[in-house]
Amino acid sequence: MKVARFQAEGEISYGILDEAEQGAGIEIVELTGDPMIAGFDTTGRRFRFEDVRLLAPVIPRSKIVCVGKNYLDHVEEMRDETGGGLPEEPLLFLKPNTSIVGPGDAIVRPAISDRVEHEGELAMVIGAVAKDVPEEDALKYVFGFTAANDVTARDLQIADGQWTRGKGFDTFCPLGPVIETDPDLSDARVVTRVNGEVRQDGSTAQLIFSLSRIVAHASQAFTLLPGDVILTGTPAGVGRLEPGDTVEVEIEGIGILRNPVR
Ligand code: MG
């Protein structure tokens, strides 16, 4: 099931994509509230997909947790720049809520950075309060999955020696286009394109730390709340974004998150 957050007729709502109507195009069935809190009751209203504006599918109430260094080939490419070898456990950092933008929204390159880079990633959306959950139960606390771009001012990340500012600018966390509640993530492609050219092409099969391990590990540190988002790391091929570029993050089975850069 694909869940969208959208704006139509001046209101912001959640909805479920109805892709079943052959030839009639995709429709969105409106929900009464946030499905992570209120479940899946419908209002009875339906919208044509092309008539709505998709928004970031979730705005976390508390946090965006991110995992650094979770694909071997990306660890190798960053060895000389951000240092260190393979982490022994998931390396966590946070991005602020104010970094989130939705599908189609611009990534704004700050004037104080000469080197803003894309990092296409699979993101998990938490659906239930999770604290100290065991790895074998961890995915029960995940509502669904979406695409994310962990946009990074690489020059500031390196200069600061830690990652908060370089990864925390406004617009540096595009999310979307939808939340897929039950994708097959055993070997799903994670592809990032800039102006149509493939820059990153990985698979969830390459994750160093599994999705369940990440949730369990993060829940040892933080109480995870419904709506919290966890970015799971990026494959090799990170690279520059320039004003005028269009960057796409595609997760197989979920969709394409597309954002212009200015
Ligand atoms: Mg990242």
Tab-separated table of C-alpha atoms and ligand atoms in Angstrom:
chain	number	residue	atom	x	y	z
A	1	MET	CA	0.000	0.000	0.000
A	2	LYS	CA	1.259	3.452	-0.941
A	3	VAL	CA	0.466	6.287	1.465
A	4	ALA	CA	0.758	9.920	0.377
A	5	ARG	CA	0.508	13.248	2.152
A	6	PHE	CA	-0.943	15.814	-0.202
A	7	GLN	CA	-2.511	19.202	-0.652
A	8	ALA	CA	-5.790	19.558	-2.534
A	9	GLU	CA	-8.395	22.308	-2.502
A	10	GLY	CA	-6.338	24.217	0.054
A	11	GLU	CA	-6.235	21.389	2.616
A	12	ILE	CA	-3.449	19.019	3.658
A	13	SER	CA	-4.491	15.368	4.029
A	14	TYR	CA	-3.169	11.840	4.024
A	15	GLY	CA	-4.389	9.361	1.455
A	16	ILE	CA	-3.880	5.926	-0.068
A	17	LEU	CA	-3.042	5.518	-3.748
A	18	ASP	CA	-5.617	3.521	-5.685
A	19	GLU	CA	-3.795	2.215	-8.759
A	20	ALA	CA	-6.394	-0.454	-9.548
A	21	GLU	CA	-8.695	1.475	-11.896
A	22	GLN	CA	-7.537	0.335	-15.331
A	23	GLY	CA	-7.238	3.251	-17.724
A	24	ALA	CA	-8.770	5.745	-15.310
A	25	GLY	CA	-5.434	6.831	-13.866
A	26	ILE	CA	-4.301	6.803	-10.282
A	27	GLU	CA	-6.618	8.164	-7.626
A	28	ILE	CA	-5.961	9.081	-4.000
A	29	VAL	CA	-8.448	7.952	-1.357
A	30	GLU	CA	-8.457	10.520	1.441
A	31	LEU	CA	-7.930	9.383	5.047
A	32	THR	CA	-9.499	11.029	8.087
A	33	GLY	CA	-6.142	11.644	9.747
A	34	ASP	CA	-2.501	10.671	10.053
A	35	PRO	CA	-2.431	6.886	9.503
A	36	MET	CA	0.535	6.529	11.883
A	37	ILE	CA	-1.724	7.825	14.663
A	38	ALA	CA	-5.325	7.430	13.538
A	39	GLY	CA	-5.381	4.316	11.330
A	40	PHE	CA	-6.894	3.990	7.890
A	41	ASP	CA	-10.480	5.311	8.081
A	42	THR	CA	-11.433	7.087	4.862
A	43	THR	CA	-13.425	10.281	4.408
A	44	GLY	CA	-15.138	9.064	1.231
A	45	ARG	CA	-13.428	11.731	-0.876
A	46	ARG	CA	-11.212	10.754	-3.822
A	47	PHE	CA	-8.862	12.915	-5.861
A	48	ARG	CA	-7.235	12.369	-9.214
A	49	PHE	CA	-3.490	11.989	-8.707
A	50	GLU	CA	-2.670	14.745	-11.199
A	51	ASP	CA	-4.935	17.192	-9.333
A	52	VAL	CA	-3.050	17.077	-6.017
A	53	ARG	CA	0.305	18.385	-4.874
A	54	LEU	CA	2.360	15.715	-3.121
A	55	LEU	CA	4.076	16.857	0.085
A	56	ALA	CA	6.824	15.244	2.135
A	57	PRO	CA	5.002	12.080	3.288
A	58	VAL	CA	5.872	12.709	6.923
A	59	ILE	CA	7.101	15.564	9.081
A	60	PRO	CA	8.646	13.902	12.148
A	61	ARG	CA	7.409	15.179	15.485
A	62	SER	CA	10.804	14.635	17.032
A	63	LYS	CA	13.680	13.503	14.848
A	64	ILE	CA	15.353	12.283	11.698
A	65	VAL	CA	17.930	9.644	12.614
A	66	CYS	CA	20.580	8.910	10.000
A	67	VAL	CA	23.105	6.116	9.571
A	68	GLY	CA	26.510	6.997	8.141
A	69	LYS	CA	28.806	4.487	6.420
A	70	ASN	CA	26.365	1.674	5.737
A	71	TYR	CA	27.539	0.612	2.255
A	72	LEU	CA	31.071	-0.753	1.888
A	73	ASP	CA	31.764	0.973	-1.432
A	74	HIS	CA	30.754	4.361	0.041
A	75	VAL	CA	32.981	3.797	3.104
A	76	GLU	CA	35.864	3.210	0.655
A	77	GLU	CA	35.192	6.361	-1.384
A	78	MET	CA	35.034	8.548	1.766
A	79	ARG	CA	38.060	7.065	3.542
A	80	ASP	CA	40.376	10.010	2.822
A	81	GLU	CA	37.763	12.697	3.468
A	82	THR	CA	35.737	11.846	6.560
A	83	GLY	CA	38.194	9.265	7.867
A	84	GLY	CA	37.854	5.982	9.686
A	85	GLY	CA	37.263	2.457	8.525
A	86	LEU	CA	34.309	0.139	8.808
A	87	PRO	CA	32.129	0.973	11.813
A	88	GLU	CA	31.602	-1.851	14.330
A	89	GLU	CA	28.034	-0.736	14.962
A	90	PRO	CA	25.708	1.655	13.120
A	91	LEU	CA	27.063	5.215	13.220
A	92	LEU	CA	24.151	7.536	14.050
A	93	PHE	CA	23.621	11.242	13.572
A	94	LEU	CA	20.545	13.497	13.417
A	95	LYS	CA	19.140	15.975	10.916
A	96	PRO	CA	16.669	18.684	12.040
A	97	ASN	CA	12.988	18.651	10.990
A	98	THR	CA	13.534	21.971	9.282
A	99	SER	CA	15.685	20.254	6.636
A	100	ILE	CA	12.677	18.388	5.186
A	101	VAL	CA	11.178	19.272	1.821
A	102	GLY	CA	8.800	17.313	-0.368
A	103	PRO	CA	8.789	15.977	-3.928
A	104	GLY	CA	9.442	18.755	-6.437
A	105	ASP	CA	10.619	21.245	-3.823
A	106	ALA	CA	13.967	22.949	-4.410
A	107	ILE	CA	17.180	21.986	-2.651
A	108	VAL	CA	18.753	25.378	-1.916
A	109	ARG	CA	22.547	25.469	-2.022
A	110	PRO	CA	23.730	27.743	0.820
A	111	ALA	CA	26.041	30.590	-0.168
A	112	ILE	CA	28.649	29.487	2.398
A	113	SER	CA	29.217	26.089	0.727
A	114	ASP	CA	30.997	25.386	-2.563
A	115	ARG	CA	30.373	21.674	-2.434
A	116	VAL	CA	26.850	20.393	-1.888
A	117	GLU	CA	26.424	16.682	-2.630
A	118	HIS	CA	23.575	14.184	-3.065
A	119	GLU	CA	23.253	10.993	-1.016
A	120	GLY	CA	20.300	8.891	-2.191
A	121	GLU	CA	18.991	6.666	0.598
A	122	LEU	CA	16.191	4.355	1.662
A	123	ALA	CA	14.305	5.825	4.635
A	124	MET	CA	12.200	4.046	7.258
A	125	VAL	CA	9.171	5.716	8.863
A	126	ILE	CA	8.450	4.643	12.429
A	127	GLY	CA	4.856	3.647	13.242
A	128	ALA	CA	4.883	2.848	16.977
A	129	VAL	CA	6.769	3.893	20.099
A	130	ALA	CA	10.010	1.884	20.191
A	131	LYS	CA	12.511	1.774	23.043
A	132	ASP	CA	15.120	-0.962	23.508
A	133	VAL	CA	13.393	-3.203	20.979
A	134	PRO	CA	15.074	-6.500	20.091
A	135	GLU	CA	16.338	-6.887	16.554
A	136	GLU	CA	13.956	-9.766	15.814
A	137	ASP	CA	10.917	-7.542	16.568
A	138	ALA	CA	12.294	-4.258	15.254
A	139	LEU	CA	10.550	-4.118	11.871
A	140	LYS	CA	7.140	-4.356	13.606
A	141	TYR	CA	7.746	-0.756	14.673
A	142	VAL	CA	8.242	0.450	11.092
A	143	PHE	CA	5.156	1.897	9.388
A	144	GLY	CA	6.695	1.990	5.933
A	145	PHE	CA	9.511	3.106	3.655
A	146	THR	CA	10.231	6.069	1.416
A	147	ALA	CA	13.091	7.637	-0.521
A	148	ALA	CA	15.351	10.316	0.949
A	149	ASN	CA	18.239	12.492	-0.131
A	150	ASP	CA	20.754	13.086	2.673
A	151	VAL	CA	22.006	16.301	1.062
A	152	THR	CA	25.391	17.276	2.474
A	153	ALA	CA	27.593	20.382	2.354
A	154	ARG	CA	30.721	18.230	2.161
A	155	ASP	CA	33.153	21.114	2.634
A	156	LEU	CA	31.458	22.167	5.881
A	157	GLN	CA	31.102	18.576	7.100
A	158	ILE	CA	34.863	18.122	6.691
A	159	ALA	CA	35.785	21.568	8.075
A	160	ASP	CA	33.598	21.161	11.183
A	161	GLY	CA	34.874	17.690	12.046
A	162	GLN	CA	31.280	16.667	12.830
A	163	TRP	CA	28.205	16.539	10.695
A	164	THR	CA	25.412	18.622	12.220
A	165	ARG	CA	25.767	21.813	10.190
A	166	GLY	CA	26.930	20.235	6.930
A	167	LYS	CA	23.913	17.926	6.811
A	168	GLY	CA	21.396	20.117	8.597
A	169	PHE	CA	20.663	23.076	6.313
A	170	ASP	CA	17.078	23.903	5.382
A	171	THR	CA	16.028	21.823	2.323
A	172	PHE	CA	18.771	19.200	2.923
A	173	CYS	CA	16.334	16.323	3.553
A	174	PRO	CA	13.982	15.757	0.609
A	175	LEU	CA	11.536	12.894	1.385
A	176	GLY	CA	8.985	11.063	-0.776
A	177	PRO	CA	7.190	10.667	-3.047
A	178	VAL	CA	5.090	8.220	-0.962
A	179	ILE	CA	5.417	5.739	1.898
A	180	GLU	CA	5.198	2.104	0.744
A	181	THR	CA	4.092	0.004	3.689
A	182	ASP	CA	5.174	-3.395	2.377
A	183	PRO	CA	7.945	-3.262	-0.230
A	184	ASP	CA	10.279	-6.161	-0.992
A	185	LEU	CA	13.582	-4.796	0.296
A	186	SER	CA	15.640	-7.978	0.092
A	187	ASP	CA	17.436	-6.644	-3.016
A	188	ALA	CA	15.811	-3.323	-3.985
A	189	ARG	CA	17.814	-0.928	-6.191
A	190	VAL	CA	18.705	2.473	-4.729
A	191	VAL	CA	19.528	4.687	-7.720
A	192	THR	CA	20.406	8.389	-7.804
A	193	ARG	CA	20.432	10.358	-11.077
A	194	VAL	CA	21.493	13.927	-11.743
A	195	ASN	CA	19.988	15.431	-14.902
A	196	GLY	CA	19.111	11.880	-15.961
A	197	GLU	CA	22.659	10.498	-15.537
A	198	VAL	CA	23.092	7.643	-13.055
A	199	ARG	CA	25.457	8.687	-10.247
A	200	GLN	CA	24.694	6.078	-7.568
A	201	ASP	CA	23.395	2.567	-8.205
A	202	GLY	CA	23.259	0.333	-5.154
A	203	SER	CA	20.964	-2.220	-3.587
A	204	THR	CA	19.507	-2.772	-0.148
A	205	ALA	CA	21.211	-6.188	-0.329
A	206	GLN	CA	24.514	-4.303	0.205
A	207	LEU	CA	23.560	-2.723	3.553
A	208	ILE	CA	26.294	-3.403	6.135
A	209	PHE	CA	23.800	-3.140	9.002
A	210	SER	CA	20.317	-4.533	8.323
A	211	LEU	CA	17.163	-2.466	8.661
A	212	SER	CA	16.153	-4.367	11.808
A	213	ARG	CA	19.604	-3.900	13.336
A	214	ILE	CA	19.406	-0.146	12.680
A	215	VAL	CA	15.995	0.208	14.374
A	216	ALA	CA	17.095	-1.877	17.365
A	217	HIS	CA	20.354	0.052	17.683
A	218	ALA	CA	18.714	3.494	17.381
A	219	SER	CA	16.053	2.509	19.932
A	220	GLN	CA	18.799	1.811	22.493
A	221	ALA	CA	19.686	5.500	22.334
A	222	PHE	CA	16.427	7.271	21.514
A	223	THR	CA	12.751	6.579	22.147
A	224	LEU	CA	11.511	6.321	18.567
A	225	LEU	CA	8.087	7.920	18.046
A	226	PRO	CA	5.478	7.432	15.307
A	227	GLY	CA	6.509	9.617	12.412
A	228	ASP	CA	10.207	9.575	13.188
A	229	VAL	CA	12.323	8.909	10.105
A	230	ILE	CA	15.505	6.830	9.830
A	231	LEU	CA	17.803	7.262	6.809
A	232	THR	CA	19.737	4.057	6.205
A	233	GLY	CA	22.928	5.222	4.458
A	234	THR	CA	24.059	5.812	0.893
A	235	PRO	CA	25.860	3.688	-1.726
A	236	ALA	CA	29.001	4.854	-3.556
A	237	GLY	CA	28.893	7.621	-6.142
A	238	VAL	CA	28.057	10.685	-4.082
A	239	GLY	CA	28.781	13.857	-6.024
A	240	ARG	CA	28.166	17.516	-6.549
A	241	LEU	CA	24.885	19.276	-7.129
A	242	GLU	CA	24.898	22.570	-9.005
A	243	PRO	CA	22.144	25.171	-9.330
A	244	GLY	CA	19.903	24.172	-12.240
A	245	ASP	CA	20.416	20.442	-11.690
A	246	THR	CA	17.565	18.032	-11.126
A	247	VAL	CA	18.328	15.140	-8.768
A	248	GLU	CA	16.282	11.941	-8.552
A	249	VAL	CA	16.415	9.210	-5.919
A	250	GLU	CA	14.602	6.056	-7.019
A	251	ILE	CA	13.938	3.149	-4.673
A	252	GLU	CA	12.694	0.073	-6.472
A	253	GLY	CA	9.115	-0.688	-5.435
A	254	ILE	CA	8.595	2.697	-3.779
A	255	GLY	CA	9.002	5.488	-6.346
A	256	ILE	CA	11.087	8.404	-7.579
A	257	LEU	CA	11.874	11.436	-5.420
A	258	ARG	CA	12.738	14.330	-7.779
A	259	ASN	CA	14.034	17.752	-6.693
A	260	PRO	CA	15.505	20.754	-8.518
A	261	VAL	CA	18.581	22.505	-7.123
A	262	ARG	CA	18.921	26.246	-6.877
B	1	MG	MG	23.952	9.743	4.282
